[in-house]
């Protein structure tokens, strides 16, 4: 793994690190610079500048972002879904690389408004923002006709990574060739998700016979990060889906070690 370039480091995270007005301040900071209009790359540079020189932002950042962009360039998804859009950093970075439709699912209406402002300012036309909890957004996309997802970026409520993936599996949206990219699997970490995508079909069938809760044993404050512990649907998923999964180590934009878990669906075990 290349070493972290300290000159690019975001400001420290601190105790309160989002939803204190900084997101709206960011939108003003960017949209007051007419020279950035119409350029996704320039808008991203502007967001990075804000997070370095003013206040920390919980963006995927340049280093982990590059890992996902490289996969987009290689796999060329026609439909990509993101869970957790925040201010639109990952939305702008990835939608600009996707030659197709990009759906950004964001629970907070306030944050969704900011995503829209920055996506529009960057001039991107292939983005649709879906406001509400991710499980409802995924169901809505399915009901509207999206039966298969080519690529999905998971970067929202940490315990919901597993339940949302299982929901997509149950709806048949995960198919041979689907790629999942999950952020923050080292910092703060997501042991249940890693266990799930790294399990064999046999292990997943076995696990279905045991009772587990996806909000248990989460590192740090991550299960309560967005105010309260969310009630998650109990979805069985499809244990017969075969995954190949690997961790790509990298850095948070603050320089803290993190990684992206890249998972590819190889197909379904028809022996079930
Ligand atoms: C870490 S931030 C996403 C950062 C963004 N992907 C980026 O790199 O620019 C997580 C976002 O997920 C949203 N979120 C949390 N729980 C959610 C849920 N259940 N459904 C949809 N969005 C959720 C939060 O409001 C927050 O904006």
XYZ file of N, CA and C and ligand atoms in Angstrom:
843
model
N 0.850 -1.191 0.000
C 0.000 0.000 0.000
C 0.887 1.244 0.000
N 0.611 2.211 -0.900
C 1.416 3.439 -0.887
C 1.232 4.189 0.438
N 2.241 4.948 0.867
C 2.094 5.647 2.146
C 1.161 6.856 1.985
N 0.653 7.329 3.111
C -0.300 8.445 3.086
C 0.450 9.760 2.904
N -0.082 10.593 2.022
C 0.513 11.910 1.778
C -0.096 12.911 2.771
N 0.683 13.231 3.808
C 0.189 14.098 4.905
C -0.261 15.470 4.406
N 0.315 15.927 3.287
C -0.048 17.273 2.811
C -1.505 17.331 2.332
N -2.112 16.117 2.117
C -3.517 16.090 1.652
C -4.500 15.854 2.800
N -3.989 15.722 4.041
C -4.847 15.274 5.146
C -5.995 16.240 5.441
N -7.170 15.667 5.639
C -8.325 16.451 6.086
C -8.077 16.921 7.527
N -8.849 17.922 7.944
C -8.815 18.383 9.339
C -9.229 17.235 10.263
N -8.843 17.331 11.542
C -9.201 16.265 12.495
C -10.704 16.125 12.642
N -11.117 14.891 12.962
C -12.553 14.597 13.015
C -13.275 15.288 14.185
N -12.691 15.303 15.364
C -13.270 15.903 16.583
C -14.567 15.231 17.010
N -15.059 15.609 18.210
C -16.220 14.944 18.819
C -17.481 15.098 17.940
N -17.807 16.339 17.600
C -18.921 16.571 16.658
C -18.301 16.731 15.284
N -18.715 15.864 14.359
C -18.021 15.938 13.071
C -18.963 15.996 11.873
N -20.260 16.150 12.117
C -21.176 16.374 10.994
C -22.491 16.950 11.525
N -23.302 17.456 10.592
C -24.633 17.977 10.898
C -24.624 19.129 11.910
N -23.608 19.975 11.838
C -23.550 21.161 12.682
C -23.516 22.424 11.817
N -23.997 22.295 10.578
C -24.025 23.446 9.669
C -22.889 23.430 8.664
N -21.883 22.541 8.886
C -20.725 22.552 7.982
C -21.100 22.132 6.564
N -22.131 21.276 6.436
C -22.501 20.772 5.099
C -23.069 21.909 4.244
N -23.876 22.775 4.894
C -24.454 23.908 4.158
C -23.357 24.953 3.871
N -22.417 25.070 4.832
C -21.282 25.987 4.644
C -20.439 25.517 3.443
N -20.306 24.194 3.312
C -19.556 23.637 2.173
C -20.219 24.024 0.847
N -21.556 23.867 0.806
C -22.270 24.177 -0.443
C -22.027 25.647 -0.831
N -22.060 26.538 0.169
C -21.810 27.968 -0.113
C -20.374 28.169 -0.586
N -19.445 27.480 0.080
C -18.012 27.591 -0.260
C -17.777 27.214 -1.733
N -18.428 26.132 -2.159
C -18.228 25.646 -3.539
C -18.969 26.522 -4.554
N -20.250 26.781 -4.264
C -21.049 27.472 -5.290
C -20.700 28.970 -5.405
N -19.894 29.460 -4.455
C -19.457 30.857 -4.581
C -18.216 30.966 -5.486
N -17.780 29.829 -6.033
C -16.602 29.850 -6.920
C -17.060 29.492 -8.345
N -17.437 30.472 -9.148
C -17.982 30.176 -10.486
C -17.016 29.398 -11.365
N -15.727 29.512 -11.083
C -14.732 28.800 -11.919
C -14.810 27.274 -11.757
N -15.516 26.798 -10.709
C -15.637 25.347 -10.498
C -16.854 24.763 -11.226
N -17.770 25.629 -11.621
C -19.035 25.162 -12.223
C -18.800 24.296 -13.462
N -19.510 23.185 -13.524
C -19.464 22.343 -14.719
C -18.289 21.371 -14.756
N -17.459 21.379 -13.702
C -16.311 20.466 -13.692
C -16.343 19.585 -12.440
N -16.751 18.296 -12.590
C -16.769 17.410 -11.415
C -15.419 17.381 -10.706
N -14.345 17.332 -11.494
C -13.004 17.246 -10.897
C -12.679 18.489 -10.061
N -13.042 19.657 -10.592
C -12.761 20.900 -9.871
C -13.612 21.001 -8.605
N -14.873 20.528 -8.690
C -15.745 20.557 -7.499
C -15.161 19.647 -6.417
N -14.690 18.459 -6.820
C -14.088 17.538 -5.844
C -12.860 18.167 -5.190
N -12.060 18.839 -5.988
C -10.872 19.523 -5.438
C -11.301 20.574 -4.411
N -12.387 21.280 -4.745
C -12.912 22.305 -3.837
C -13.405 21.690 -2.527
N -14.085 20.541 -2.625
C -14.572 19.875 -1.401
C -13.371 19.437 -0.548
N -12.355 18.874 -1.215
C -11.147 18.467 -0.477
C -10.494 19.681 0.203
N -10.482 20.787 -0.509
C -9.862 22.000 0.062
C -10.618 22.440 1.324
N -11.964 22.410 1.248
C -12.767 22.790 2.417
C -12.435 21.870 3.605
N -12.384 20.556 3.332
C -12.186 19.589 4.418
C -10.761 19.638 4.982
N -9.825 20.161 4.219
C -8.451 20.306 4.720
C -8.292 21.590 5.512
N -8.865 22.660 4.984
C -8.550 23.980 5.545
C -9.623 24.504 6.484
N -10.843 23.918 6.440
C -11.916 24.435 7.300
C -12.372 23.339 8.264
N -13.272 22.468 7.832
C -13.774 21.430 8.750
C -13.761 20.059 8.091
N -13.506 19.066 8.898
C -13.534 17.670 8.469
C -14.881 17.326 7.823
N -14.845 16.502 6.785
C -16.080 15.968 6.174
C -15.923 14.450 6.055
N -17.003 13.717 6.327
C -16.885 12.245 6.319
C -17.016 11.658 4.896
N -16.189 12.164 3.989
C -16.171 11.694 2.599
C -15.292 10.456 2.468
N -15.511 9.698 1.407
C -14.658 8.543 1.133
C -13.213 8.996 0.892
N -13.047 10.162 0.299
C -11.710 10.736 0.080
C -11.036 10.203 -1.175
N -9.881 10.824 -1.434
C -9.163 10.581 -2.689
C -8.600 9.151 -2.789
N -7.985 8.666 -1.712
C -7.280 7.374 -1.788
C -8.247 6.203 -1.959
N -9.248 6.117 -1.074
C -10.212 5.008 -1.206
C -11.080 5.227 -2.441
N -11.356 6.490 -2.746
C -12.156 6.802 -3.934
C -11.511 6.246 -5.201
N -10.167 6.337 -5.260
C -9.457 5.871 -6.462
C -9.636 4.361 -6.659
N -9.691 3.626 -5.550
C -9.865 2.157 -5.625
C -11.196 1.851 -6.328
N -12.230 2.583 -5.944
C -13.571 2.339 -6.509
C -13.617 2.816 -7.968
N -13.010 3.963 -8.246
C -12.999 4.473 -9.630
C -12.283 3.486 -10.554
N -11.187 2.898 -10.073
C -10.459 1.916 -10.906
C -11.363 0.735 -11.257
N -12.161 0.285 -10.298
C -13.073 -0.849 -10.566
C -14.169 -0.422 -11.546
N -14.673 0.810 -11.377
C -15.707 1.302 -12.310
C -15.139 1.295 -13.736
N -13.903 1.789 -13.878
C -13.291 1.863 -15.225
C -13.109 0.459 -15.804
N -12.786 -0.499 -14.939
C -12.533 -1.868 -15.407
C -13.841 -2.593 -15.736
N -14.854 -2.466 -14.848
C -16.084 -3.257 -14.981
C -17.161 -2.563 -15.810
N -17.054 -1.236 -15.941
C -18.009 -0.443 -16.734
C -19.481 -0.725 -16.367
N -19.870 -0.505 -15.109
C -21.278 -0.727 -14.741
C -22.208 0.228 -15.485
N -23.382 -0.283 -15.843
C -24.391 0.562 -16.498
C -25.346 1.136 -15.453
N -25.441 0.428 -14.308
C -26.276 0.915 -13.198
C -25.465 0.795 -11.912
N -25.264 1.922 -11.258
C -24.538 1.888 -9.977
C -25.398 2.537 -8.903
N -25.404 1.914 -7.733
C -26.193 2.402 -6.586
C -25.232 2.700 -5.449
N -25.476 3.839 -4.784
C -24.662 4.199 -3.622
C -25.577 4.284 -2.409
N -25.161 3.699 -1.299
C -25.928 3.787 -0.059
C -25.200 4.786 0.857
N -25.789 5.982 1.046
C -25.159 7.020 1.859
C -24.421 8.036 1.004
N -25.087 9.166 0.713
C -24.479 10.155 -0.208
C -23.829 11.330 0.492
N -24.313 11.688 1.673
C -23.800 12.779 2.520
C -23.765 14.121 1.787
N -22.588 14.598 1.354
C -22.537 15.887 0.637
C -22.364 15.686 -0.868
N -22.227 14.426 -1.268
C -22.117 14.172 -2.702
C -20.699 13.983 -3.217
N -19.732 13.856 -2.314
C -18.346 13.659 -2.790
C -18.239 12.358 -3.595
N -18.677 11.237 -2.975
C -18.595 9.954 -3.692
C -19.542 9.968 -4.889
N -20.681 10.627 -4.747
C -21.646 10.708 -5.853
C -20.981 11.334 -7.076
N -20.330 12.470 -6.869
C -19.706 13.192 -7.992
C -18.531 12.392 -8.560
N -17.701 11.855 -7.657
C -16.519 11.100 -8.103
C -16.920 9.863 -8.918
N -17.883 9.103 -8.413
C -18.210 7.835 -9.076
C -19.156 8.038 -10.270
N -20.139 8.939 -10.128
C -21.068 9.152 -11.243
C -20.327 9.700 -12.455
N -19.283 10.475 -12.213
C -18.489 11.015 -13.322
C -17.755 9.889 -14.066
N -17.446 8.803 -13.342
C -16.725 7.675 -13.963
C -17.678 6.667 -14.605
N -18.967 6.707 -14.199
C -19.937 5.721 -14.699
C -20.558 6.197 -16.013
N -20.537 5.319 -17.002
C -21.218 5.612 -18.260
C -22.580 4.930 -18.170
N -23.482 5.522 -17.422
C -24.794 4.920 -17.171
C -25.467 5.655 -16.025
N -26.438 4.987 -15.402
C -27.248 5.638 -14.369
C -26.646 5.452 -12.981
N -26.650 6.526 -12.192
C -26.115 6.479 -10.825
C -27.218 6.890 -9.849
N -27.526 6.000 -8.908
C -28.537 6.296 -7.892
C -27.850 6.514 -6.555
N -28.117 7.670 -5.936
C -27.561 7.950 -4.612
C -28.683 7.907 -3.591
N -28.595 6.984 -2.638
C -29.637 6.825 -1.615
C -29.163 7.499 -0.332
N -29.915 8.476 0.123
C -29.522 9.253 1.312
C -30.741 9.445 2.212
N -30.579 9.075 3.483
C -31.706 9.136 4.418
C -32.100 10.571 4.783
N -31.114 11.451 4.937
C -31.415 12.797 5.424
C -31.854 13.734 4.295
N -33.082 14.297 4.382
C -33.526 15.236 3.339
C -32.609 16.455 3.232
N -32.070 16.878 4.385
C -31.169 18.041 4.399
C -29.891 17.735 3.618
N -29.304 16.562 3.868
C -28.081 16.188 3.137
C -28.392 15.965 1.651
N -29.567 15.381 1.374
C -29.929 15.117 -0.028
C -29.990 16.429 -0.822
N -30.464 17.480 -0.163
C -30.555 18.792 -0.821
C -29.141 19.298 -1.170
N -28.208 19.063 -0.245
C -26.823 19.484 -0.492
C -26.194 18.669 -1.625
N -26.488 17.357 -1.639
C -25.947 16.514 -2.723
C -26.427 17.077 -4.058
N -27.729 17.356 -4.104
C -28.311 17.844 -5.371
C -27.649 19.152 -5.810
N -27.460 20.060 -4.844
C -26.851 21.358 -5.176
C -25.459 21.155 -5.777
N -24.671 20.262 -5.185
C -23.290 20.088 -5.668
C -23.223 19.270 -6.958
N -24.108 18.264 -7.074
C -24.143 17.456 -8.308
C -24.553 18.351 -9.486
N -25.575 19.174 -9.275
C -26.032 20.083 -10.341
C -24.925 21.081 -10.692
N -24.266 21.606 -9.669
C -23.199 22.587 -9.901
C -22.049 21.952 -10.697
N -21.795 20.650 -10.410
C -20.724 19.939 -11.127
C -21.136 19.605 -12.561
N -22.436 19.718 -12.849
C -22.914 19.507 -14.227
C -23.214 18.060 -14.570
N -23.337 17.189 -13.561
C -23.611 15.777 -13.854
C -25.096 15.567 -14.132
N -25.374 14.758 -15.174
C -26.767 14.566 -15.601
C -27.257 13.145 -15.340
N -26.371 12.251 -14.888
C -26.765 10.834 -14.770
C -27.062 10.419 -13.324
N -27.318 11.405 -12.447
C -27.518 11.095 -11.028
C -28.972 11.280 -10.625
N -29.502 10.299 -9.904
C -30.802 10.474 -9.254
C -30.613 10.263 -7.759
N -31.106 11.203 -6.969
C -30.974 11.095 -5.517
C -32.297 10.570 -4.961
N -32.222 9.531 -4.152
C -33.434 8.939 -3.576
C -33.378 9.151 -2.069
N -34.338 9.941 -1.570
C -34.308 10.358 -0.165
C -35.087 9.378 0.695
N -34.444 8.954 1.797
C -35.120 8.054 2.738
C -34.179 6.950 3.154
N -34.624 6.087 4.077
C -33.770 4.978 4.493
C -33.445 4.070 3.309
N -32.233 3.552 3.290
C -31.745 2.790 2.136
C -32.610 1.580 1.804
N -33.142 0.899 2.826
C -33.956 -0.290 2.511
C -35.208 0.112 1.733
N -35.787 1.266 2.099
C -36.968 1.741 1.355
C -36.568 2.190 -0.055
N -35.413 2.839 -0.163
C -34.927 3.288 -1.475
C -34.660 2.118 -2.404
N -34.074 1.058 -1.873
C -33.777 -0.122 -2.698
C -35.076 -0.778 -3.172
N -36.027 -0.876 -2.248
C -37.322 -1.476 -2.612
C -38.006 -0.626 -3.688
N -37.902 0.706 -3.519
C -38.509 1.616 -4.502
C -37.884 1.429 -5.885
N -36.559 1.304 -5.910
C -35.878 1.103 -7.201
C -36.336 -0.201 -7.843
N -36.461 -1.244 -7.022
C -36.911 -2.543 -7.538
C -38.329 -2.413 -8.108
N -39.216 -1.759 -7.338
C -40.612 -1.608 -7.776
C -40.709 -0.799 -9.069
N -39.741 0.113 -9.266
C -39.741 0.926 -10.494
C -39.123 0.194 -11.677
N -38.601 -1.024 -11.434
C -38.104 -1.815 -12.563
C -36.622 -2.142 -12.550
N -35.901 -1.694 -11.530
C -34.466 -2.029 -11.465
C -34.322 -3.437 -10.870
N -34.120 -4.410 -11.740
C -34.103 -5.801 -11.274
C -32.688 -6.308 -11.022
N -31.666 -5.571 -11.468
C -30.294 -6.034 -11.264
C -29.364 -4.831 -11.087
N -28.461 -4.942 -10.129
C -27.495 -3.867 -9.865
C -26.128 -4.322 -10.367
N -25.476 -3.492 -11.183
C -24.139 -3.864 -11.676
C -23.078 -3.614 -10.604
N -23.233 -2.482 -9.908
C -22.233 -2.142 -8.884
C -22.905 -1.379 -7.755
N -22.488 -1.646 -6.517
C -23.071 -0.933 -5.365
C -21.946 -0.503 -4.429
N -22.033 0.760 -3.985
C -21.080 1.310 -3.014
C -21.814 1.450 -1.689
N -21.304 0.804 -0.648
C -21.964 0.823 0.664
C -21.180 1.738 1.597
N -21.831 2.808 2.055
C -21.123 3.794 2.884
C -22.117 4.532 3.771
N -23.043 3.771 4.413
C -24.076 4.437 5.215
C -24.052 3.885 6.635
N -25.197 3.565 7.181
C -25.300 3.033 8.544
C -24.619 1.662 8.583
N -23.580 1.545 9.387
C -22.708 0.359 9.264
C -23.449 -0.977 9.443
N -24.332 -1.123 10.464
C -25.031 -2.419 10.581
C -25.964 -2.720 9.404
N -26.353 -1.700 8.640
C -27.275 -1.932 7.516
C -26.562 -2.446 6.259
N -25.222 -2.476 6.267
C -24.533 -3.025 5.087
C -25.044 -4.453 4.832
N -25.087 -5.259 5.903
C -25.449 -6.674 5.734
C -26.933 -6.815 5.429
N -27.783 -6.080 6.151
C -29.230 -6.249 5.932
C -29.644 -5.721 4.553
N -29.013 -4.625 4.106
C -29.358 -4.108 2.770
C -28.860 -5.046 1.670
N -27.675 -5.627 1.885
C -27.192 -6.588 0.887
C -28.154 -7.782 0.821
N -28.578 -8.255 2.007
C -29.507 -9.396 2.016
C -30.832 -9.030 1.340
N -31.275 -7.780 1.527
C -32.512 -7.338 0.857
C -32.328 -7.405 -0.668
N -31.200 -6.885 -1.142
C -30.929 -6.924 -2.593
C -30.883 -8.371 -3.082
N -30.281 -9.245 -2.295
C -30.219 -10.666 -2.677
C -31.631 -11.241 -2.784
N -32.455 -10.950 -1.775
C -33.820 -11.496 -1.757
C -34.638 -11.005 -2.950
N -34.359 -9.756 -3.363
C -35.088 -9.192 -4.506
C -34.504 -9.661 -5.844
N -33.414 -10.385 -5.796
C -32.780 -10.882 -7.036
C -31.933 -9.834 -7.732
N -31.549 -8.775 -7.001
C -30.784 -7.691 -7.640
C -29.280 -7.972 -7.689
N -28.832 -9.021 -6.997
C -27.405 -9.373 -7.013
C -27.249 -10.574 -7.940
N -26.515 -10.390 -9.001
C -26.392 -11.435 -10.013
C -24.932 -11.624 -10.394
N -24.690 -12.661 -11.170
C -23.317 -12.943 -11.602
C -22.690 -11.672 -12.179
N -21.561 -11.273 -11.629
C -20.871 -10.070 -12.117
C -21.121 -8.829 -11.280
N -22.159 -8.836 -10.418
C -22.395 -7.670 -9.554
C -21.164 -7.444 -8.671
N -20.768 -6.163 -8.552
C -19.613 -5.806 -7.713
C -20.109 -4.974 -6.538
N -19.626 -5.311 -5.345
C -19.928 -4.528 -4.146
C -18.628 -3.893 -3.661
N -18.685 -2.608 -3.343
C -17.523 -1.944 -2.748
C -17.987 -1.366 -1.421
N -17.436 -1.863 -0.316
C -17.893 -1.439 1.016
C -16.800 -0.621 1.699
N -17.165 0.602 2.089
C -16.201 1.505 2.729
C -16.144 1.246 4.237
N -15.076 1.712 4.843
C -14.897 1.728 6.312
C -14.884 0.348 6.956
N -14.377 -0.636 6.264
C -14.396 -1.972 6.853
C -13.261 -2.187 7.869
N -12.315 -1.236 7.918
C -11.282 -1.269 8.970
C -11.610 -0.209 10.025
N -11.883 1.011 9.566
C -12.188 2.114 10.473
C -13.567 2.704 10.141
N -14.603 2.550 10.959
C -14.595 1.899 12.277
C -14.622 0.376 12.223
N -14.851 -0.217 11.065
C -14.888 -1.685 10.943
C -16.309 -2.200 10.820
N -16.427 -3.369 10.206
C -17.756 -3.960 10.016
C -17.657 -5.496 9.998
N -17.315 -6.107 11.157
C -17.101 -7.560 11.196
C -18.265 -8.400 10.663
N -19.558 -8.062 10.965
C -20.626 -8.933 10.436
C -20.684 -8.933 8.905
N -20.440 -7.756 8.304
C -20.478 -7.668 6.835
C -19.327 -8.482 6.235
N -18.119 -8.286 6.783
C -16.962 -9.018 6.250
C -17.180 -10.519 6.379
N -17.729 -10.918 7.525
C -17.966 -12.349 7.731
C -18.946 -12.863 6.663
N -19.989 -12.081 6.415
C -21.022 -12.515 5.472
C -20.466 -12.659 4.043
N -19.794 -11.613 3.553
C -19.345 -11.687 2.149
C -18.171 -12.645 1.954
N -17.525 -13.012 3.068
C -16.384 -13.954 2.956
C -16.806 -15.393 3.273
N -18.080 -15.601 3.602
C -18.538 -16.948 3.969
C -18.846 -17.784 2.730
N -18.670 -19.076 2.888
C -19.055 -19.988 1.805
C -20.575 -20.152 1.836
N -21.115 -20.715 0.774
C -22.554 -20.989 0.718
C -22.947 -21.894 1.892
N -22.110 -22.884 2.157
C -22.402 -23.829 3.250
C -22.472 -23.081 4.592
N -21.508 -22.192 4.822
C -21.487 -21.433 6.085
C -22.707 -20.521 6.192
N -23.114 -19.928 5.078
C -24.265 -19.015 5.125
C -25.558 -19.792 5.360
N -25.649 -20.961 4.769
C -26.856 -21.788 5.021
C -26.924 -22.166 6.494
N -25.769 -22.501 7.055
C -25.686 -22.870 8.473
C -26.073 -21.680 9.363
N -25.569 -20.475 9.007
C -25.818 -19.280 9.824
C -27.294 -18.934 9.883
N -28.029 -19.316 8.837
C -29.472 -19.008 8.816
C -30.225 -19.741 9.930
N -29.615 -20.782 10.464
C -30.278 -21.543 11.536
C -30.013 -20.914 12.901
N -29.124 -19.871 12.936
C -28.806 -19.225 14.223
C -29.381 -17.810 14.275
N -29.687 -17.346 15.483
C -30.224 -15.995 15.685
C -29.068 -15.015 15.871
N -28.935 -14.014 15.035
C -27.922 -12.972 15.286
C -28.558 -11.605 15.043
N -28.009 -10.595 15.697
C -28.515 -9.236 15.505
C -27.404 -8.414 14.866
N -27.741 -7.682 13.807
C -26.702 -6.983 13.067
C -26.181 -5.723 13.758
N -26.845 -5.274 14.819
C -26.362 -4.071 15.515
C -25.445 -4.418 16.691
N -25.284 -5.709 16.987
C -24.465 -6.116 18.136
C -22.984 -5.984 17.843
N -22.218 -5.654 18.886
C -20.745 -5.667 18.830
C -20.162 -4.789 17.737
N -20.749 -3.621 17.501
C -20.162 -2.748 16.502
C -19.069 -1.892 17.110
N -17.939 -1.736 16.394
C -16.826 -0.982 16.945
C -17.175 0.493 17.113
N -16.569 1.106 18.106
C -16.728 2.546 18.327
C -18.181 2.930 18.488
N -18.524 4.077 17.946
C -19.905 4.576 18.099
C -20.724 4.257 16.872
N -20.226 3.372 16.002
C -20.820 3.325 14.665
C -22.261 2.839 14.614
N -22.716 2.044 15.595
C -24.121 1.620 15.546
C -25.056 2.758 15.961
N -24.518 3.752 16.686
C -25.368 4.852 17.154
C -24.970 6.175 16.505
N -24.150 6.096 15.457
C -23.562 7.314 14.877
C -24.609 8.332 14.416
N -25.706 7.854 13.851
C -26.681 8.792 13.288
C -27.806 9.088 14.270
N -27.499 9.077 15.580
C -28.463 9.510 16.586
C -29.003 8.370 17.410
N -29.475 7.309 16.765
C -30.019 6.199 17.539
C -29.747 4.911 16.774
N -29.922 3.805 17.471
C -29.713 2.523 16.805
C -30.935 2.238 15.945
N -30.683 2.075 14.644
C -31.815 1.878 13.720
C -32.402 0.496 13.889
N -33.714 0.422 13.679
C -34.365 -0.880 13.671
C -34.165 -1.451 12.263
N -33.542 -2.596 12.195
C -33.257 -3.164 10.875
C -34.192 -4.326 10.586
N -34.583 -4.417 9.320
C -35.440 -5.536 8.909
C -34.680 -6.847 9.056
N -35.403 -7.883 9.386
C -34.771 -9.210 9.374
C -35.019 -9.806 7.990
N -33.961 -9.834 7.184
C -34.097 -10.379 5.834
C -33.143 -11.558 5.715
N -33.623 -12.621 5.125
C -32.786 -13.827 5.039
C -31.723 -13.722 3.959
N -32.005 -12.995 2.914
C -31.068 -12.944 1.795
C -31.096 -14.233 1.006
N -30.071 -14.432 0.208
C -29.967 -15.680 -0.547
C -28.612 -16.312 -0.238
N -28.590 -17.281 0.662
C -27.296 -17.860 1.072
C -26.592 -18.598 -0.060
N -27.317 -18.864 -1.147
C -26.732 -19.648 -2.251
C -25.886 -18.815 -3.210
N -25.829 -17.501 -2.948
C -24.999 -16.643 -3.809
C -23.518 -16.850 -3.452
N -22.711 -17.020 -4.476
C -21.271 -17.263 -4.256
C -20.523 -15.941 -4.463
N -19.751 -15.562 -3.449
C -18.970 -14.324 -3.546
C -17.473 -14.622 -3.517
N -16.740 -13.729 -4.167
C -15.280 -13.711 -4.021
C -14.971 -12.317 -3.480
N -14.288 -12.264 -2.343
C -14.160 -10.980 -1.668
C -12.726 -10.711 -1.242
N -12.303 -9.464 -1.375
C -10.936 -9.123 -0.929
C -10.899 -7.716 -0.357
N -10.003 -7.549 0.602
C -9.820 -6.242 1.222
C -8.714 -5.485 0.484
N -9.005 -4.248 0.137
C -7.948 -3.394 -0.412
C -7.659 -2.331 0.646
N -6.455 -2.395 1.199
C -6.111 -1.461 2.278
C -5.819 -0.073 1.727
N -6.188 0.915 2.503
C -5.966 2.290 2.060
C -6.051 3.221 3.274
N -6.411 4.461 3.005
C -6.414 5.486 4.052
C -7.710 6.282 4.038
N -8.154 6.634 5.269
C -9.184 7.656 5.413
C -8.536 8.973 4.962
N -9.338 9.972 4.570
C -8.697 11.233 4.152
C -7.968 11.964 5.285
N -8.140 11.501 6.526
C -7.374 12.073 7.655
C -6.028 11.387 7.821
N -5.798 10.256 7.125
C -4.549 9.509 7.289
C -4.706 8.293 8.181
N -5.918 8.069 8.711
C -6.186 6.867 9.512
C -6.303 5.677 8.551
N -5.732 4.530 8.984
C -5.791 3.335 8.119
C -7.217 2.844 7.936
N -7.579 2.507 6.734
C -8.915 1.956 6.463
C -8.800 1.039 5.248
N -9.914 0.552 4.783
C -9.885 -0.304 3.618
C -11.255 -0.398 2.976
N -11.255 -0.812 1.717
C -12.500 -1.035 0.973
C -12.579 -2.533 0.693
N -13.698 -3.140 1.027
C -13.896 -4.560 0.715
C -14.549 -4.644 -0.660
N -13.862 -5.302 -1.595
C -14.389 -5.466 -2.952
C -14.884 -6.896 -3.100
N -16.144 -7.024 -3.453
C -16.774 -8.342 -3.494
C -17.428 -8.533 -4.849
N -17.153 -9.695 -5.438
C -17.750 -9.967 -6.752
C -18.676 -11.165 -6.620
N -19.860 -11.056 -7.219
C -20.774 -12.199 -7.235
C -20.373 -13.118 -8.393
N -20.076 -14.369 -8.038
C -19.637 -15.335 -9.068
C -20.798 -16.138 -9.628
N -21.955 -16.032 -8.990
C -23.128 -16.783 -9.463
C -23.871 -17.378 -8.275
N -24.751 -18.298 -8.587
C -25.581 -18.911 -7.538
C -25.305 -20.404 -7.525
N -25.192 -20.971 -6.338
C -24.982 -22.413 -6.194
C -26.308 -23.124 -6.477
N -26.385 -23.731 -7.655
C -27.648 -24.339 -8.106
C -27.972 -25.632 -7.361
N -27.002 -26.136 -6.567
C -27.200 -27.396 -5.841
C -28.190 -27.251 -4.688
N -28.551 -25.985 -4.378
C -29.348 -25.723 -3.168
C -30.663 -26.493 -3.158
C -20.147 8.371 5.642
S -21.465 9.307 5.037
C -21.376 8.989 3.293
C -20.212 9.649 2.629
C -20.296 9.646 1.124
N -20.514 8.305 0.596
C -19.024 10.190 0.521
O -18.043 9.463 0.471
O -19.020 11.341 0.097
C -22.881 8.350 5.472
C -24.202 8.899 4.980
O -25.168 7.855 5.097
C -26.404 8.415 5.466
N -27.193 7.337 6.070
C -27.089 6.806 7.311
N -27.958 5.809 7.484
C -28.637 5.692 6.323
C -29.669 4.837 5.864
N -30.185 3.891 6.643
N -30.121 4.992 4.615
C -29.604 5.947 3.782
N -28.628 6.790 4.169
C -28.142 6.665 5.415
C -26.029 9.531 6.437
O -27.074 10.482 6.527
C -24.756 10.062 5.790
O -25.058 11.124 4.930
